[in-house]
């Protein structure tokens, strides 16, 4: 078993404590006491509690950006790229559920400097997604009458809200939820020309049973 670094232990402790008592209800003293470390150890890894909250966000947004770029490079059509990127975005709510919950509940506590850094990274992700939407409109795979900016924001907004209701112990797995999201998105923006490709890709994602998109 790989031993966790002090930085990892600090982040994990803060996730537990911030969810329990809120960002402002937890001190650095309490975090280090929780893991049996020193304040010197904390400040060796983080300049402040503010930077710790930023790190919590940076972990999952960096994951999404990296995986989304990999999805873009791996696939070669707008539909397959979009589906793979939707899967990447939903995946993060399973892998980093605690990070995302803490960040969205406490993001107003961040200083302007860290808020600007986060804004830049979020734009970086949205730009990758919007690029796929625009390319799909140019190839007539996606409906050109829909503004690409609104389509992009609608996809991100719909999936981002998952943190409010998704439970790992719930009746649906994240894979099943992803299939629902993908079905809804494709049904909304795919043109007749691209319908067959979308259907085949959905079958590949979910061979066990057909989707509503396929059955239509």
PDB file of C-alpha atoms in Angstrom:
ATOM      1  CA  UNK A   1       0.000   0.000   0.000  1.00  0.00           C
ATOM      2  CA  UNK A   2       1.392   3.406  -1.033  1.00  0.00           C
ATOM      3  CA  UNK A   3       1.892   5.740   1.905  1.00  0.00           C
ATOM      4  CA  UNK A   4       0.035   9.032   1.542  1.00  0.00           C
ATOM      5  CA  UNK A   5       1.971  12.268   1.603  1.00  0.00           C
ATOM      6  CA  UNK A   6       1.274  14.894   4.241  1.00  0.00           C
ATOM      7  CA  UNK A   7      -0.278  17.078   1.555  1.00  0.00           C
ATOM      8  CA  UNK A   8      -2.721  14.324   0.609  1.00  0.00           C
ATOM      9  CA  UNK A   9      -3.582  13.739   4.262  1.00  0.00           C
ATOM     10  CA  UNK A  10      -4.236  17.455   4.788  1.00  0.00           C
ATOM     11  CA  UNK A  11      -6.568  17.570   1.785  1.00  0.00           C
ATOM     12  CA  UNK A  12      -8.450  14.450   2.882  1.00  0.00           C
ATOM     13  CA  UNK A  13      -8.846  15.772   6.432  1.00  0.00           C
ATOM     14  CA  UNK A  14     -10.066  19.148   5.183  1.00  0.00           C
ATOM     15  CA  UNK A  15     -12.659  17.474   2.970  1.00  0.00           C
ATOM     16  CA  UNK A  16     -14.103  15.680   5.976  1.00  0.00           C
ATOM     17  CA  UNK A  17     -14.001  18.696   8.271  1.00  0.00           C
ATOM     18  CA  UNK A  18     -15.237  21.261   5.718  1.00  0.00           C
ATOM     19  CA  UNK A  19     -18.221  19.051   4.872  1.00  0.00           C
ATOM     20  CA  UNK A  20     -18.939  18.605   8.553  1.00  0.00           C
ATOM     21  CA  UNK A  21     -18.553  22.170   9.857  1.00  0.00           C
ATOM     22  CA  UNK A  22     -18.036  24.413   6.834  1.00  0.00           C
ATOM     23  CA  UNK A  23     -14.926  26.210   5.627  1.00  0.00           C
ATOM     24  CA  UNK A  24     -15.168  29.041   8.151  1.00  0.00           C
ATOM     25  CA  UNK A  25     -15.879  26.631  10.993  1.00  0.00           C
ATOM     26  CA  UNK A  26     -12.567  24.813  10.610  1.00  0.00           C
ATOM     27  CA  UNK A  27      -9.167  26.211  11.577  1.00  0.00           C
ATOM     28  CA  UNK A  28      -5.695  25.172  10.472  1.00  0.00           C
ATOM     29  CA  UNK A  29      -5.096  24.042  14.052  1.00  0.00           C
ATOM     30  CA  UNK A  30      -8.038  21.695  13.840  1.00  0.00           C
ATOM     31  CA  UNK A  31      -6.928  20.225  10.510  1.00  0.00           C
ATOM     32  CA  UNK A  32      -3.432  19.405  11.727  1.00  0.00           C
ATOM     33  CA  UNK A  33      -4.763  18.089  15.027  1.00  0.00           C
ATOM     34  CA  UNK A  34      -7.112  15.784  13.100  1.00  0.00           C
ATOM     35  CA  UNK A  35      -4.197  14.098  11.304  1.00  0.00           C
ATOM     36  CA  UNK A  36      -1.615  14.416  14.060  1.00  0.00           C
ATOM     37  CA  UNK A  37       0.601  16.834  12.146  1.00  0.00           C
ATOM     38  CA  UNK A  38       2.117  20.242  12.915  1.00  0.00           C
ATOM     39  CA  UNK A  39       1.211  23.705  11.690  1.00  0.00           C
ATOM     40  CA  UNK A  40       4.696  23.850  10.217  1.00  0.00           C
ATOM     41  CA  UNK A  41       3.838  20.813   8.111  1.00  0.00           C
ATOM     42  CA  UNK A  42       0.650  22.486   6.946  1.00  0.00           C
ATOM     43  CA  UNK A  43       2.370  25.712   5.922  1.00  0.00           C
ATOM     44  CA  UNK A  44       5.129  23.769   4.202  1.00  0.00           C
ATOM     45  CA  UNK A  45       2.453  22.491   1.798  1.00  0.00           C
ATOM     46  CA  UNK A  46      -0.031  25.378   1.726  1.00  0.00           C
ATOM     47  CA  UNK A  47       0.466  29.103   2.176  1.00  0.00           C
ATOM     48  CA  UNK A  48      -2.988  29.422   3.712  1.00  0.00           C
ATOM     49  CA  UNK A  49      -6.348  27.741   4.208  1.00  0.00           C
ATOM     50  CA  UNK A  50      -7.439  29.711   1.145  1.00  0.00           C
ATOM     51  CA  UNK A  51      -4.819  27.954  -0.962  1.00  0.00           C
ATOM     52  CA  UNK A  52      -6.001  24.628   0.427  1.00  0.00           C
ATOM     53  CA  UNK A  53      -9.539  25.344  -0.800  1.00  0.00           C
ATOM     54  CA  UNK A  54      -8.110  26.300  -4.188  1.00  0.00           C
ATOM     55  CA  UNK A  55      -6.166  23.017  -4.288  1.00  0.00           C
ATOM     56  CA  UNK A  56      -9.380  21.088  -3.653  1.00  0.00           C
ATOM     57  CA  UNK A  57     -10.841  22.635  -6.796  1.00  0.00           C
ATOM     58  CA  UNK A  58      -7.671  22.410  -8.843  1.00  0.00           C
ATOM     59  CA  UNK A  59      -7.446  18.652  -8.342  1.00  0.00           C
ATOM     60  CA  UNK A  60     -10.721  17.909 -10.082  1.00  0.00           C
ATOM     61  CA  UNK A  61     -10.739  20.646 -12.725  1.00  0.00           C
ATOM     62  CA  UNK A  62      -7.230  19.608 -13.812  1.00  0.00           C
ATOM     63  CA  UNK A  63      -8.469  16.012 -14.054  1.00  0.00           C
ATOM     64  CA  UNK A  64     -11.390  17.085 -16.273  1.00  0.00           C
ATOM     65  CA  UNK A  65      -9.187  19.195 -18.548  1.00  0.00           C
ATOM     66  CA  UNK A  66      -6.621  16.426 -18.971  1.00  0.00           C
ATOM     67  CA  UNK A  67      -9.210  13.718 -19.650  1.00  0.00           C
ATOM     68  CA  UNK A  68     -11.196  15.949 -22.006  1.00  0.00           C
ATOM     69  CA  UNK A  69      -8.135  16.733 -24.094  1.00  0.00           C
ATOM     70  CA  UNK A  70      -7.318  13.016 -24.195  1.00  0.00           C
ATOM     71  CA  UNK A  71     -10.873  12.302 -25.366  1.00  0.00           C
ATOM     72  CA  UNK A  72     -10.541  14.952 -28.081  1.00  0.00           C
ATOM     73  CA  UNK A  73      -7.253  13.451 -29.273  1.00  0.00           C
ATOM     74  CA  UNK A  74      -8.460   9.838 -29.083  1.00  0.00           C
ATOM     75  CA  UNK A  75     -11.600  10.269 -31.197  1.00  0.00           C
ATOM     76  CA  UNK A  76     -11.925  11.854 -34.604  1.00  0.00           C
ATOM     77  CA  UNK A  77     -15.562  12.906 -35.052  1.00  0.00           C
ATOM     78  CA  UNK A  78     -17.605  15.549 -33.184  1.00  0.00           C
ATOM     79  CA  UNK A  79     -20.120  12.978 -31.932  1.00  0.00           C
ATOM     80  CA  UNK A  80     -17.592  10.534 -30.520  1.00  0.00           C
ATOM     81  CA  UNK A  81     -15.584  13.381 -29.008  1.00  0.00           C
ATOM     82  CA  UNK A  82     -18.647  14.914 -27.385  1.00  0.00           C
ATOM     83  CA  UNK A  83     -19.830  11.597 -25.945  1.00  0.00           C
ATOM     84  CA  UNK A  84     -16.385  10.837 -24.544  1.00  0.00           C
ATOM     85  CA  UNK A  85     -16.158  14.309 -22.999  1.00  0.00           C
ATOM     86  CA  UNK A  86     -19.575  14.002 -21.384  1.00  0.00           C
ATOM     87  CA  UNK A  87     -18.415  10.715 -19.882  1.00  0.00           C
ATOM     88  CA  UNK A  88     -15.278  12.429 -18.564  1.00  0.00           C
ATOM     89  CA  UNK A  89     -17.270  15.256 -16.975  1.00  0.00           C
ATOM     90  CA  UNK A  90     -19.725  12.929 -15.235  1.00  0.00           C
ATOM     91  CA  UNK A  91     -16.922  10.628 -14.108  1.00  0.00           C
ATOM     92  CA  UNK A  92     -15.371  13.403 -12.063  1.00  0.00           C
ATOM     93  CA  UNK A  93     -18.477  13.556  -9.856  1.00  0.00           C
ATOM     94  CA  UNK A  94     -17.861   9.946  -8.911  1.00  0.00           C
ATOM     95  CA  UNK A  95     -14.085  10.118  -8.530  1.00  0.00           C
ATOM     96  CA  UNK A  96     -13.942  13.481  -6.767  1.00  0.00           C
ATOM     97  CA  UNK A  97     -17.390  13.776  -5.211  1.00  0.00           C
ATOM     98  CA  UNK A  98     -16.145  15.133  -1.873  1.00  0.00           C
ATOM     99  CA  UNK A  99     -13.844  17.684  -3.550  1.00  0.00           C
ATOM    100  CA  UNK A 100     -16.663  18.986  -5.741  1.00  0.00           C
ATOM    101  CA  UNK A 101     -19.207  19.174  -2.931  1.00  0.00           C
ATOM    102  CA  UNK A 102     -16.846  21.132  -0.695  1.00  0.00           C
ATOM    103  CA  UNK A 103     -15.819  23.467  -3.488  1.00  0.00           C
ATOM    104  CA  UNK A 104     -19.326  24.348  -4.665  1.00  0.00           C
ATOM    105  CA  UNK A 105     -20.555  24.873  -1.127  1.00  0.00           C
ATOM    106  CA  UNK A 106     -17.567  26.994  -0.109  1.00  0.00           C
ATOM    107  CA  UNK A 107     -16.348  28.672  -3.342  1.00  0.00           C
ATOM    108  CA  UNK A 108     -17.591  32.107  -2.229  1.00  0.00           C
ATOM    109  CA  UNK A 109     -14.920  31.998   0.486  1.00  0.00           C
ATOM    110  CA  UNK A 110     -12.065  32.124  -2.018  1.00  0.00           C
ATOM    111  CA  UNK A 111     -10.027  35.279  -2.474  1.00  0.00           C
ATOM    112  CA  UNK A 112     -10.153  37.142  -5.778  1.00  0.00           C
ATOM    113  CA  UNK A 113      -6.724  35.846  -6.808  1.00  0.00           C
ATOM    114  CA  UNK A 114      -7.733  32.194  -6.529  1.00  0.00           C
ATOM    115  CA  UNK A 115     -11.178  32.866  -8.006  1.00  0.00           C
ATOM    116  CA  UNK A 116      -9.523  34.279 -11.132  1.00  0.00           C
ATOM    117  CA  UNK A 117      -7.265  31.227 -11.454  1.00  0.00           C
ATOM    118  CA  UNK A 118     -10.281  28.941 -11.191  1.00  0.00           C
ATOM    119  CA  UNK A 119     -12.189  31.021 -13.731  1.00  0.00           C
ATOM    120  CA  UNK A 120      -9.328  30.618 -16.223  1.00  0.00           C
ATOM    121  CA  UNK A 121      -9.241  26.851 -15.789  1.00  0.00           C
ATOM    122  CA  UNK A 122     -13.003  26.562 -16.157  1.00  0.00           C
ATOM    123  CA  UNK A 123     -12.801  28.583 -19.359  1.00  0.00           C
ATOM    124  CA  UNK A 124     -10.062  26.260 -20.572  1.00  0.00           C
ATOM    125  CA  UNK A 125     -12.395  23.281 -20.165  1.00  0.00           C
ATOM    126  CA  UNK A 126     -15.389  25.043 -21.709  1.00  0.00           C
ATOM    127  CA  UNK A 127     -13.281  26.072 -24.691  1.00  0.00           C
ATOM    128  CA  UNK A 128     -12.418  22.431 -25.428  1.00  0.00           C
ATOM    129  CA  UNK A 129     -16.087  21.463 -25.223  1.00  0.00           C
ATOM    130  CA  UNK A 130     -17.282  24.420 -27.288  1.00  0.00           C
ATOM    131  CA  UNK A 131     -14.658  23.660 -29.930  1.00  0.00           C
ATOM    132  CA  UNK A 132     -16.266  20.225 -30.387  1.00  0.00           C
ATOM    133  CA  UNK A 133     -19.740  21.763 -30.648  1.00  0.00           C
ATOM    134  CA  UNK A 134     -18.584  24.276 -33.277  1.00  0.00           C
ATOM    135  CA  UNK A 135     -16.799  21.577 -35.272  1.00  0.00           C
ATOM    136  CA  UNK A 136     -19.960  19.475 -35.198  1.00  0.00           C
ATOM    137  CA  UNK A 137     -22.002  22.381 -36.499  1.00  0.00           C
ATOM    138  CA  UNK A 138     -19.499  22.940 -39.295  1.00  0.00           C
ATOM    139  CA  UNK A 139     -19.752  19.276 -40.365  1.00  0.00           C
ATOM    140  CA  UNK A 140     -23.570  19.344 -40.038  1.00  0.00           C
ATOM    141  CA  UNK A 141     -23.484  16.766 -37.236  1.00  0.00           C
ATOM    142  CA  UNK A 142     -24.928  19.240 -34.725  1.00  0.00           C
ATOM    143  CA  UNK A 143     -27.742  21.692 -35.309  1.00  0.00           C
ATOM    144  CA  UNK A 144     -26.212  24.955 -36.493  1.00  0.00           C
ATOM    145  CA  UNK A 145     -29.187  27.087 -35.414  1.00  0.00           C
ATOM    146  CA  UNK A 146     -28.312  26.507 -31.760  1.00  0.00           C
ATOM    147  CA  UNK A 147     -25.711  28.987 -30.423  1.00  0.00           C
ATOM    148  CA  UNK A 148     -22.603  26.990 -29.549  1.00  0.00           C
ATOM    149  CA  UNK A 149     -22.004  29.039 -26.395  1.00  0.00           C
ATOM    150  CA  UNK A 150     -25.456  28.265 -24.998  1.00  0.00           C
ATOM    151  CA  UNK A 151     -25.195  24.582 -25.939  1.00  0.00           C
ATOM    152  CA  UNK A 152     -21.846  24.374 -24.144  1.00  0.00           C
ATOM    153  CA  UNK A 153     -23.100  26.150 -21.026  1.00  0.00           C
ATOM    154  CA  UNK A 154     -26.274  24.044 -20.977  1.00  0.00           C
ATOM    155  CA  UNK A 155     -24.269  20.807 -21.020  1.00  0.00           C
ATOM    156  CA  UNK A 156     -21.900  21.994 -18.305  1.00  0.00           C
ATOM    157  CA  UNK A 157     -24.710  23.407 -16.179  1.00  0.00           C
ATOM    158  CA  UNK A 158     -26.842  20.283 -16.393  1.00  0.00           C
ATOM    159  CA  UNK A 159     -24.001  17.963 -15.420  1.00  0.00           C
ATOM    160  CA  UNK A 160     -22.514  20.264 -12.772  1.00  0.00           C
ATOM    161  CA  UNK A 161     -25.734  20.131 -10.757  1.00  0.00           C
ATOM    162  CA  UNK A 162     -25.155  16.392 -10.307  1.00  0.00           C
ATOM    163  CA  UNK A 163     -23.203  17.116  -7.138  1.00  0.00           C
ATOM    164  CA  UNK A 164     -26.450  18.192  -5.439  1.00  0.00           C
ATOM    165  CA  UNK A 165     -28.294  14.905  -5.879  1.00  0.00           C
ATOM    166  CA  UNK A 166     -25.909  12.117  -6.914  1.00  0.00           C
ATOM    167  CA  UNK A 167     -25.276   9.422  -4.302  1.00  0.00           C
ATOM    168  CA  UNK A 168     -22.872   6.556  -4.865  1.00  0.00           C
ATOM    169  CA  UNK A 169     -25.314   4.353  -2.971  1.00  0.00           C
ATOM    170  CA  UNK A 170     -28.270   5.475  -5.111  1.00  0.00           C
ATOM    171  CA  UNK A 171     -30.330   3.339  -7.520  1.00  0.00           C
ATOM    172  CA  UNK A 172     -28.332   4.367 -10.615  1.00  0.00           C
ATOM    173  CA  UNK A 173     -24.601   4.094 -11.182  1.00  0.00           C
ATOM    174  CA  UNK A 174     -22.707   7.020 -12.638  1.00  0.00           C
ATOM    175  CA  UNK A 175     -22.345   5.036 -15.870  1.00  0.00           C
ATOM    176  CA  UNK A 176     -26.138   4.757 -16.127  1.00  0.00           C
ATOM    177  CA  UNK A 177     -26.565   8.447 -15.328  1.00  0.00           C
ATOM    178  CA  UNK A 178     -23.995   9.288 -18.003  1.00  0.00           C
ATOM    179  CA  UNK A 179     -26.009   7.316 -20.540  1.00  0.00           C
ATOM    180  CA  UNK A 180     -29.103   9.366 -19.675  1.00  0.00           C
ATOM    181  CA  UNK A 181     -27.210  12.642 -20.043  1.00  0.00           C
ATOM    182  CA  UNK A 182     -25.680  11.533 -23.346  1.00  0.00           C
ATOM    183  CA  UNK A 183     -29.085  10.451 -24.662  1.00  0.00           C
ATOM    184  CA  UNK A 184     -30.629  13.816 -23.740  1.00  0.00           C
ATOM    185  CA  UNK A 185     -27.795  15.848 -25.243  1.00  0.00           C
ATOM    186  CA  UNK A 186     -27.633  13.925 -28.520  1.00  0.00           C
ATOM    187  CA  UNK A 187     -31.397  13.938 -28.898  1.00  0.00           C
ATOM    188  CA  UNK A 188     -31.307  17.737 -28.573  1.00  0.00           C
ATOM    189  CA  UNK A 189     -28.455  18.710 -30.883  1.00  0.00           C
ATOM    190  CA  UNK A 190     -27.745  15.933 -33.415  1.00  0.00           C
ATOM    191  CA  UNK A 191     -28.920  16.419 -37.006  1.00  0.00           C
ATOM    192  CA  UNK A 192     -30.645  13.740 -39.091  1.00  0.00           C
ATOM    193  CA  UNK A 193     -27.440  13.342 -41.069  1.00  0.00           C
ATOM    194  CA  UNK A 194     -25.538  12.283 -37.959  1.00  0.00           C
ATOM    195  CA  UNK A 195     -28.254  10.216 -36.327  1.00  0.00           C
ATOM    196  CA  UNK A 196     -26.853   6.839 -37.408  1.00  0.00           C
ATOM    197  CA  UNK A 197     -23.383   7.585 -36.052  1.00  0.00           C
ATOM    198  CA  UNK A 198     -24.885   8.731 -32.758  1.00  0.00           C
ATOM    199  CA  UNK A 199     -26.962   5.572 -32.525  1.00  0.00           C
ATOM    200  CA  UNK A 200     -23.993   3.309 -33.175  1.00  0.00           C
ATOM    201  CA  UNK A 201     -21.828   5.093 -30.634  1.00  0.00           C
ATOM    202  CA  UNK A 202     -24.547   4.827 -27.997  1.00  0.00           C
ATOM    203  CA  UNK A 203     -24.826   1.097 -28.677  1.00  0.00           C
ATOM    204  CA  UNK A 204     -21.072   0.767 -28.225  1.00  0.00           C
ATOM    205  CA  UNK A 205     -21.250   2.631 -24.905  1.00  0.00           C
ATOM    206  CA  UNK A 206     -24.146   0.529 -23.682  1.00  0.00           C
ATOM    207  CA  UNK A 207     -24.337  -2.910 -25.325  1.00  0.00           C
ATOM    208  CA  UNK A 208     -26.462  -4.427 -22.574  1.00  0.00           C
ATOM    209  CA  UNK A 209     -29.643  -2.545 -23.369  1.00  0.00           C
ATOM    210  CA  UNK A 210     -30.828   0.053 -25.857  1.00  0.00           C
ATOM    211  CA  UNK A 211     -31.291   3.707 -25.001  1.00  0.00           C
ATOM    212  CA  UNK A 212     -34.319   5.876 -25.572  1.00  0.00           C
ATOM    213  CA  UNK A 213     -32.311   7.653 -28.267  1.00  0.00           C
ATOM    214  CA  UNK A 214     -31.942   4.413 -30.189  1.00  0.00           C
ATOM    215  CA  UNK A 215     -35.550   3.361 -29.687  1.00  0.00           C
ATOM    216  CA  UNK A 216     -37.036   6.577 -31.026  1.00  0.00           C
TER     217      UNK A 216
END
